PDB file of C-alpha atoms in Angstrom:
ATOM      1  CA  ASN U   1      66.782  62.443  67.214  1.00 75.00           C
ATOM      2  CA  ALA U   2      67.227  64.666  64.166  1.00 83.00           C
ATOM      3  CA  GLY U   3      67.922  67.683  66.409  1.00 94.00           C
ATOM      4  CA  VAL U   4      67.130  71.035  64.794  1.00 97.00           C
ATOM      5  CA  THR U   5      66.310  70.918  61.110  1.00 97.00           C
ATOM      6  CA  GLN U   6      65.953  73.833  58.701  1.00 98.00           C
ATOM      7  CA  THR U   7      64.624  74.017  55.178  1.00 97.00           C
ATOM      8  CA  PRO U   8      65.532  75.081  52.611  1.00 97.00           C
ATOM      9  CA  LYS U   9      69.345  75.048  52.735  1.00 97.00           C
ATOM     10  CA  PHE U  10      69.612  77.664  49.990  1.00 97.00           C
ATOM     11  CA  GLN U  11      67.129  80.097  48.492  1.00 97.00           C
ATOM     12  CA  VAL U  12      67.245  82.878  45.932  1.00 97.00           C
ATOM     13  CA  LEU U  13      64.443  85.421  45.984  1.00 97.00           C
ATOM     14  CA  LYS U  14      63.593  88.496  44.008  1.00 97.00           C
ATOM     15  CA  THR U  15      62.919  91.759  45.811  1.00 98.00           C
ATOM     16  CA  GLY U  16      59.319  91.854  47.009  1.00 97.00           C
ATOM     17  CA  GLN U  17      58.773  88.112  47.095  1.00 97.00           C
ATOM     18  CA  SER U  18      57.687  86.430  50.304  1.00 96.00           C
ATOM     19  CA  MET U  19      58.750  83.105  51.701  1.00 96.00           C
ATOM     20  CA  THR U  20      58.817  81.006  54.849  1.00 98.00           C
ATOM     21  CA  LEU U  21      61.933  79.482  56.363  1.00 98.00           C
ATOM     22  CA  GLN U  22      61.070  76.299  58.195  1.00 98.00           C
ATOM     23  CA  CYS U  23      62.547  75.215  61.520  1.00 98.00           C
ATOM     24  CA  ALA U  24      61.672  72.097  63.475  1.00 98.00           C
ATOM     25  CA  GLN U  25      63.113  70.361  66.519  1.00 97.00           C
ATOM     26  CA  ASP U  26      62.326  66.942  67.962  1.00 95.00           C
ATOM     27  CA  MET U  27      63.859  67.422  71.411  1.00 93.00           C
ATOM     28  CA  ASN U  28      60.722  68.844  73.094  1.00 92.00           C
ATOM     29  CA  HIS U  29      62.524  72.131  73.655  1.00 93.00           C
ATOM     30  CA  GLU U  30      60.513  75.042  74.999  1.00 92.00           C
ATOM     31  CA  TYR U  31      62.741  77.854  73.789  1.00 92.00           C
ATOM     32  CA  MET U  32      63.289  78.506  70.082  1.00 94.00           C
ATOM     33  CA  SER U  33      64.844  81.434  68.291  1.00 95.00           C
ATOM     34  CA  TRP U  34      65.883  82.800  64.913  1.00 97.00           C
ATOM     35  CA  TYR U  35      69.157  84.566  64.145  1.00 97.00           C
ATOM     36  CA  ARG U  36      70.712  86.082  61.108  1.00 97.00           C
ATOM     37  CA  GLN U  37      74.468  86.101  60.588  1.00 96.00           C
ATOM     38  CA  ASP U  38      76.158  88.707  58.446  1.00 94.00           C
ATOM     39  CA  PRO U  39      79.910  89.193  57.901  1.00 86.00           C
ATOM     40  CA  GLY U  40      81.500  91.110  60.769  1.00 81.00           C
ATOM     41  CA  MET U  41      78.212  91.426  62.646  1.00 82.00           C
ATOM     42  CA  GLY U  42      77.871  88.262  64.662  1.00 86.00           C
ATOM     43  CA  LEU U  43      74.559  86.495  65.052  1.00 93.00           C
ATOM     44  CA  ARG U  44      71.657  88.853  65.687  1.00 94.00           C
ATOM     45  CA  LEU U  45      68.412  87.731  67.271  1.00 93.00           C
ATOM     46  CA  ILE U  46      65.340  88.230  65.081  1.00 96.00           C
ATOM     47  CA  HIS U  47      62.519  86.632  67.095  1.00 96.00           C
ATOM     48  CA  TYR U  48      62.234  84.111  69.864  1.00 93.00           C
ATOM     49  CA  SER U  49      59.607  81.949  71.518  1.00 93.00           C
ATOM     50  CA  VAL U  50      59.418  80.631  75.071  1.00 90.00           C
ATOM     51  CA  GLY U  51      56.669  78.124  74.276  1.00 92.00           C
ATOM     52  CA  ALA U  52      53.791  77.313  71.951  1.00 94.00           C
ATOM     53  CA  GLY U  53      51.684  80.387  71.346  1.00 95.00           C
ATOM     54  CA  ILE U  54      54.269  82.811  72.800  1.00 95.00           C
ATOM     55  CA  THR U  55      56.655  84.843  70.665  1.00 96.00           C
ATOM     56  CA  ASP U  56      58.595  88.059  71.112  1.00 94.00           C
ATOM     57  CA  GLN U  57      60.885  90.335  69.149  1.00 94.00           C
ATOM     58  CA  GLY U  58      64.629  90.262  69.243  1.00 92.00           C
ATOM     59  CA  GLU U  59      67.164  92.815  68.089  1.00 91.00           C
ATOM     60  CA  VAL U  60      66.268  92.955  64.364  1.00 95.00           C
ATOM     61  CA  PRO U  61      62.591  91.948  63.913  1.00 97.00           C
ATOM     62  CA  ASN U  62      61.562  94.324  61.123  1.00 96.00           C
ATOM     63  CA  GLY U  63      60.509  92.562  57.942  1.00 96.00           C
ATOM     64  CA  TYR U  64      60.023  89.200  59.657  1.00 98.00           C
ATOM     65  CA  ASN U  65      57.074  87.415  61.257  1.00 97.00           C
ATOM     66  CA  VAL U  66      56.984  84.281  63.365  1.00 98.00           C
ATOM     67  CA  SER U  67      54.407  82.029  64.938  1.00 96.00           C
ATOM     68  CA  ARG U  68      54.638  79.050  67.283  1.00 97.00           C
ATOM     69  CA  SER U  69      51.551  76.873  66.983  1.00 97.00           C
ATOM     70  CA  THR U  70      53.328  73.716  68.166  1.00 97.00           C
ATOM     71  CA  THR U  71      56.312  72.993  70.385  1.00 96.00           C
ATOM     72  CA  GLU U  72      58.187  71.479  67.447  1.00 97.00           C
ATOM     73  CA  ASP U  73      57.879  74.130  64.737  1.00 98.00           C
ATOM     74  CA  PHE U  74      58.958  77.757  64.557  1.00 98.00           C
ATOM     75  CA  PRO U  75      58.693  79.133  61.005  1.00 98.00           C
ATOM     76  CA  LEU U  76      60.126  82.508  60.010  1.00 98.00           C
ATOM     77  CA  ARG U  77      58.264  84.482  57.349  1.00 98.00           C
ATOM     78  CA  LEU U  78      59.778  87.136  55.166  1.00 96.00           C
ATOM     79  CA  LEU U  79      56.917  89.407  54.217  1.00 92.00           C
ATOM     80  CA  SER U  80      58.469  91.274  51.271  1.00 96.00           C
ATOM     81  CA  ALA U  81      62.076  90.336  50.682  1.00 97.00           C
ATOM     82  CA  ALA U  82      64.690  93.078  50.380  1.00 97.00           C
ATOM     83  CA  PRO U  83      68.384  92.824  49.402  1.00 97.00           C
ATOM     84  CA  SER U  84      69.258  93.811  52.993  1.00 96.00           C
ATOM     85  CA  GLN U  85      67.799  90.469  54.097  1.00 97.00           C
ATOM     86  CA  THR U  86      70.486  88.573  52.217  1.00 97.00           C
ATOM     87  CA  SER U  87      72.076  86.597  55.017  1.00 97.00           C
ATOM     88  CA  VAL U  88      72.542  83.219  56.641  1.00 97.00           C
ATOM     89  CA  TYR U  89      69.646  82.352  58.940  1.00 98.00           C
ATOM     90  CA  PHE U  90      70.015  80.025  61.904  1.00 98.00           C
ATOM     91  CA  CYS U  91      67.298  78.561  64.040  1.00 98.00           C
ATOM     92  CA  ALA U  92      68.183  77.453  67.571  1.00 95.00           C
ATOM     93  CA  SER U  93      66.448  75.740  70.463  1.00 94.00           C
ATOM     94  CA  SER U  94      67.035  74.905  74.099  1.00 91.00           C
ATOM     95  CA  PHE U  95      65.189  72.860  76.697  1.00 87.00           C
ATOM     96  CA  LYS U  96      64.400  75.423  79.350  1.00 77.00           C
ATOM     97  CA  ILE U  97      62.566  78.690  78.996  1.00 66.00           C
ATOM     98  CA  TRP U  98      65.483  80.682  80.307  1.00 67.00           C
ATOM     99  CA  ALA U  99      67.950  80.444  77.463  1.00 61.00           C
ATOM    100  CA  GLY U 100      70.825  81.783  79.460  1.00 65.00           C
ATOM    101  CA  GLN U 101      71.520  78.590  81.337  1.00 69.00           C
ATOM    102  CA  GLU U 102      70.971  76.205  78.512  1.00 78.00           C
ATOM    103  CA  THR U 103      73.030  75.010  75.587  1.00 86.00           C
ATOM    104  CA  GLN U 104      71.610  76.357  72.367  1.00 90.00           C
ATOM    105  CA  TYR U 105      71.280  73.751  69.605  1.00 93.00           C
ATOM    106  CA  PHE U 106      71.511  75.275  66.166  1.00 96.00           C
ATOM    107  CA  GLY U 107      70.128  74.093  62.879  1.00 97.00           C
ATOM    108  CA  PRO U 108      72.430  73.877  59.826  1.00 97.00           C
ATOM    109  CA  GLY U 109      71.313  77.266  58.512  1.00 97.00           C
ATOM    110  CA  THR U 110      69.536  78.648  55.458  1.00 97.00           C
ATOM    111  CA  ARG U 111      71.524  80.749  53.000  1.00 97.00           C
ATOM    112  CA  LEU U 112      69.268  83.395  51.483  1.00 97.00           C
ATOM    113  CA  LEU U 113      70.110  85.658  48.556  1.00 97.00           C
ATOM    114  CA  VAL U 114      67.703  88.447  47.660  1.00 97.00           C
ATOM    115  CA  LEU U 115      68.249  90.001  44.249  1.00 97.00           C
TER     116      LEU U 115
ATOM    117  CA  ARG L   1      78.513 100.419  70.928  1.00 67.00           C
ATOM    118  CA  LYS L   2      78.120  96.706  70.309  1.00 77.00           C
ATOM    119  CA  GLU L   3      76.956  94.657  73.269  1.00 88.00           C
ATOM    120  CA  VAL L   4      79.684  92.097  72.743  1.00 93.00           C
ATOM    121  CA  GLU L   5      83.003  92.875  71.066  1.00 94.00           C
ATOM    122  CA  GLN L   6      85.751  90.533  69.986  1.00 94.00           C
ATOM    123  CA  ASP L   7      89.093  90.905  68.236  1.00 89.00           C
ATOM    124  CA  PRO L   8      88.315  89.377  64.841  1.00 89.00           C
ATOM    125  CA  GLY L   9      91.877  88.093  64.381  1.00 88.00           C
ATOM    126  CA  PRO L  10      92.901  86.062  62.584  1.00 93.00           C
ATOM    127  CA  PHE L  11      95.271  84.463  65.052  1.00 95.00           C
ATOM    128  CA  ASN L  12      97.668  82.312  63.046  1.00 96.00           C
ATOM    129  CA  VAL L  13      99.553  79.927  65.329  1.00 97.00           C
ATOM    130  CA  PRO L  14     101.713  76.824  64.857  1.00 97.00           C
ATOM    131  CA  GLU L  15     100.634  73.461  66.161  1.00 98.00           C
ATOM    132  CA  GLY L  16     101.434  73.100  69.834  1.00 98.00           C
ATOM    133  CA  ALA L  17     101.308  76.826  70.545  1.00 97.00           C
ATOM    134  CA  THR L  18      99.124  78.559  73.096  1.00 97.00           C
ATOM    135  CA  VAL L  19      96.668  81.168  71.900  1.00 97.00           C
ATOM    136  CA  ALA L  20      94.438  83.410  73.982  1.00 97.00           C
ATOM    137  CA  PHE L  21      91.885  86.066  73.204  1.00 97.00           C
ATOM    138  CA  ASN L  22      89.278  88.142  74.965  1.00 95.00           C
ATOM    139  CA  CYS L  23      85.753  89.322  74.561  1.00 96.00           C
ATOM    140  CA  THR L  24      84.278  92.422  76.202  1.00 96.00           C
ATOM    141  CA  TYR L  25      80.617  93.021  77.003  1.00 95.00           C
ATOM    142  CA  SER L  26      78.775  96.228  77.749  1.00 94.00           C
ATOM    143  CA  ASN L  27      75.864  95.138  79.958  1.00 90.00           C
ATOM    144  CA  SER L  28      77.017  94.810  83.543  1.00 90.00           C
ATOM    145  CA  ALA L  29      73.795  92.917  84.364  1.00 88.00           C
ATOM    146  CA  SER L  30      74.646  90.082  81.973  1.00 88.00           C
ATOM    147  CA  GLN L  31      74.019  86.772  83.627  1.00 85.00           C
ATOM    148  CA  SER L  32      75.643  83.928  81.741  1.00 89.00           C
ATOM    149  CA  PHE L  33      78.617  83.586  79.470  1.00 93.00           C
ATOM    150  CA  PHE L  34      79.643  81.022  76.883  1.00 94.00           C
ATOM    151  CA  TRP L  35      82.122  80.277  74.158  1.00 96.00           C
ATOM    152  CA  TYR L  36      80.761  78.723  70.979  1.00 96.00           C
ATOM    153  CA  ARG L  37      82.790  77.355  68.115  1.00 97.00           C
ATOM    154  CA  GLN L  38      81.792  77.805  64.488  1.00 96.00           C
ATOM    155  CA  ASP L  39      83.474  76.019  61.630  1.00 96.00           C
ATOM    156  CA  CYS L  40      83.382  77.538  58.164  1.00 91.00           C
ATOM    157  CA  ARG L  41      79.816  77.719  56.833  1.00 85.00           C
ATOM    158  CA  LYS L  42      78.509  75.545  59.668  1.00 94.00           C
ATOM    159  CA  GLU L  43      76.269  76.162  62.643  1.00 96.00           C
ATOM    160  CA  PRO L  44      77.702  77.317  65.998  1.00 96.00           C
ATOM    161  CA  LYS L  45      78.219  74.657  68.654  1.00 95.00           C
ATOM    162  CA  LEU L  46      78.772  75.111  72.365  1.00 94.00           C
ATOM    163  CA  LEU L  47      82.424  74.877  73.347  1.00 96.00           C
ATOM    164  CA  MET L  48      82.087  75.675  77.036  1.00 94.00           C
ATOM    165  CA  SER L  49      80.292  77.741  79.610  1.00 91.00           C
ATOM    166  CA  VAL L  50      82.246  80.368  81.512  1.00 92.00           C
ATOM    167  CA  TYR L  51      81.986  80.455  85.284  1.00 86.00           C
ATOM    168  CA  SER L  52      83.036  83.180  87.685  1.00 86.00           C
ATOM    169  CA  SER L  53      85.749  81.011  89.174  1.00 86.00           C
ATOM    170  CA  GLY L  54      87.159  80.119  85.773  1.00 88.00           C
ATOM    171  CA  ASN L  55      86.965  76.672  84.297  1.00 92.00           C
ATOM    172  CA  GLU L  56      88.913  74.234  82.172  1.00 94.00           C
ATOM    173  CA  ASP L  57      87.868  71.647  79.647  1.00 94.00           C
ATOM    174  CA  GLY L  58      90.905  69.732  78.504  1.00 96.00           C
ATOM    175  CA  ARG L  59      93.141  72.142  76.613  1.00 98.00           C
ATOM    176  CA  PHE L  60      90.643  74.994  76.876  1.00 98.00           C
ATOM    177  CA  THR L  61      90.482  77.455  79.765  1.00 97.00           C
ATOM    178  CA  ALA L  62      87.830  80.138  80.140  1.00 96.00           C
ATOM    179  CA  GLN L  63      87.910  83.067  82.545  1.00 96.00           C
ATOM    180  CA  LEU L  64      85.362  85.696  83.517  1.00 95.00           C
ATOM    181  CA  ASN L  65      86.225  89.127  84.883  1.00 94.00           C
ATOM    182  CA  ARG L  66      82.999  90.822  85.922  1.00 93.00           C
ATOM    183  CA  ALA L  67      84.702  93.952  87.242  1.00 93.00           C
ATOM    184  CA  SER L  68      86.291  94.674  83.866  1.00 94.00           C
ATOM    185  CA  GLN L  69      83.465  93.032  81.913  1.00 95.00           C
ATOM    186  CA  TYR L  70      85.410  90.641  79.800  1.00 94.00           C
ATOM    187  CA  ILE L  71      85.769  86.924  79.279  1.00 96.00           C
ATOM    188  CA  SER L  72      88.740  85.100  77.867  1.00 96.00           C
ATOM    189  CA  LEU L  73      89.533  81.822  76.168  1.00 97.00           C
ATOM    190  CA  LEU L  74      92.923  80.163  76.187  1.00 97.00           C
ATOM    191  CA  ILE L  75      93.797  77.184  74.025  1.00 98.00           C
ATOM    192  CA  ARG L  76      96.878  75.173  74.985  1.00 98.00           C
ATOM    193  CA  ASP L  77      98.791  72.775  72.752  1.00 98.00           C
ATOM    194  CA  SER L  78      96.855  73.902  69.666  1.00 98.00           C
ATOM    195  CA  LYS L  79      95.773  71.251  67.174  1.00 98.00           C
ATOM    196  CA  LEU L  80      94.985  71.659  63.497  1.00 98.00           C
ATOM    197  CA  SER L  81      91.408  70.778  64.385  1.00 97.00           C
ATOM    198  CA  ASP L  82      91.160  73.862  66.608  1.00 98.00           C
ATOM    199  CA  SER L  83      91.054  76.060  63.499  1.00 97.00           C
ATOM    200  CA  ALA L  84      87.664  77.734  63.668  1.00 97.00           C
ATOM    201  CA  THR L  85      85.888  80.930  64.633  1.00 96.00           C
ATOM    202  CA  TYR L  86      85.201  81.291  68.338  1.00 97.00           C
ATOM    203  CA  LEU L  87      82.064  83.173  69.301  1.00 96.00           C
ATOM    204  CA  CYS L  88      81.614  84.881  72.628  1.00 95.00           C
ATOM    205  CA  VAL L  89      78.025  84.746  73.917  1.00 93.00           C
ATOM    206  CA  VAL L  90      76.529  86.804  76.714  1.00 92.00           C
ATOM    207  CA  THR L  91      72.993  86.322  77.977  1.00 88.00           C
ATOM    208  CA  ASP L  92      70.424  88.533  79.631  1.00 80.00           C
ATOM    209  CA  ASP L  93      67.066  86.931  80.509  1.00 72.00           C
ATOM    210  CA  TYR L  94      65.739  85.370  77.314  1.00 73.00           C
ATOM    211  CA  LYS L  95      68.175  86.918  74.891  1.00 81.00           C
ATOM    212  CA  LEU L  96      71.623  85.905  73.801  1.00 86.00           C
ATOM    213  CA  SER L  97      74.098  88.399  72.378  1.00 90.00           C
ATOM    214  CA  PHE L  98      76.849  87.111  70.136  1.00 93.00           C
ATOM    215  CA  GLY L  99      80.191  88.602  69.344  1.00 94.00           C
ATOM    216  CA  ALA L 100      81.286  88.642  65.713  1.00 93.00           C
ATOM    217  CA  GLY L 101      83.880  85.982  66.442  1.00 95.00           C
ATOM    218  CA  THR L 102      87.628  85.511  66.654  1.00 96.00           C
ATOM    219  CA  THR L 103      89.185  83.413  63.909  1.00 95.00           C
ATOM    220  CA  VAL L 104      91.970  81.032  64.851  1.00 97.00           C
ATOM    221  CA  THR L 105      94.046  79.241  62.253  1.00 97.00           C
ATOM    222  CA  VAL L 106      96.459  76.556  63.424  1.00 97.00           C
ATOM    223  CA  ARG L 107      99.185  75.673  60.912  1.00 96.00           C
ATOM    224  CA  ALA L 108     101.289  72.525  60.703  1.00 95.00           C
TER     225      ALA L 108
END
């Protein structure tokens, strides 16, 4: 199993550009989520999904869209990049719907710089 | 007020020492508690779950105090390889809340 994979590893964007961060898992996990990690802030939940076709907002959803058309994939779209979105983005997944009782498996992260 | 707060450290300790640190949480209805470890510029990985009765995993001991709303992690006989940032995680239904992390540096 590859686990949780994320692409790209690094990305530089100009303000106003859009892009999609890819996340895929091959463990047949129901629950998937996106976080951003900023210095001194901890990981903050952007969006999450409890299964294909079901998504919901986390703590900091503004400026981001998600969709979950398959169990495996959970892409994160930046609609119009802003410097405040400069961060490290992690995708995570777990087997059961209720994330609280399950180990979260994280992808290696995407480092995004918005100029 | 942040949902989960941690002393950022850093805790600089010699090999073989014991180091302990806490994490406080604000939501009394929080259901599950974990410690994750994050190495520099890497993804977080589960270190251990935290149970009400306290639990050990080798040199690591985790405690939960629901009345005072904090969890703790103690590392005995520190190794160089324990140098990392330790993230406190508190869950409520489908959402996980992370602390900003406590950095531990073990020196030879």
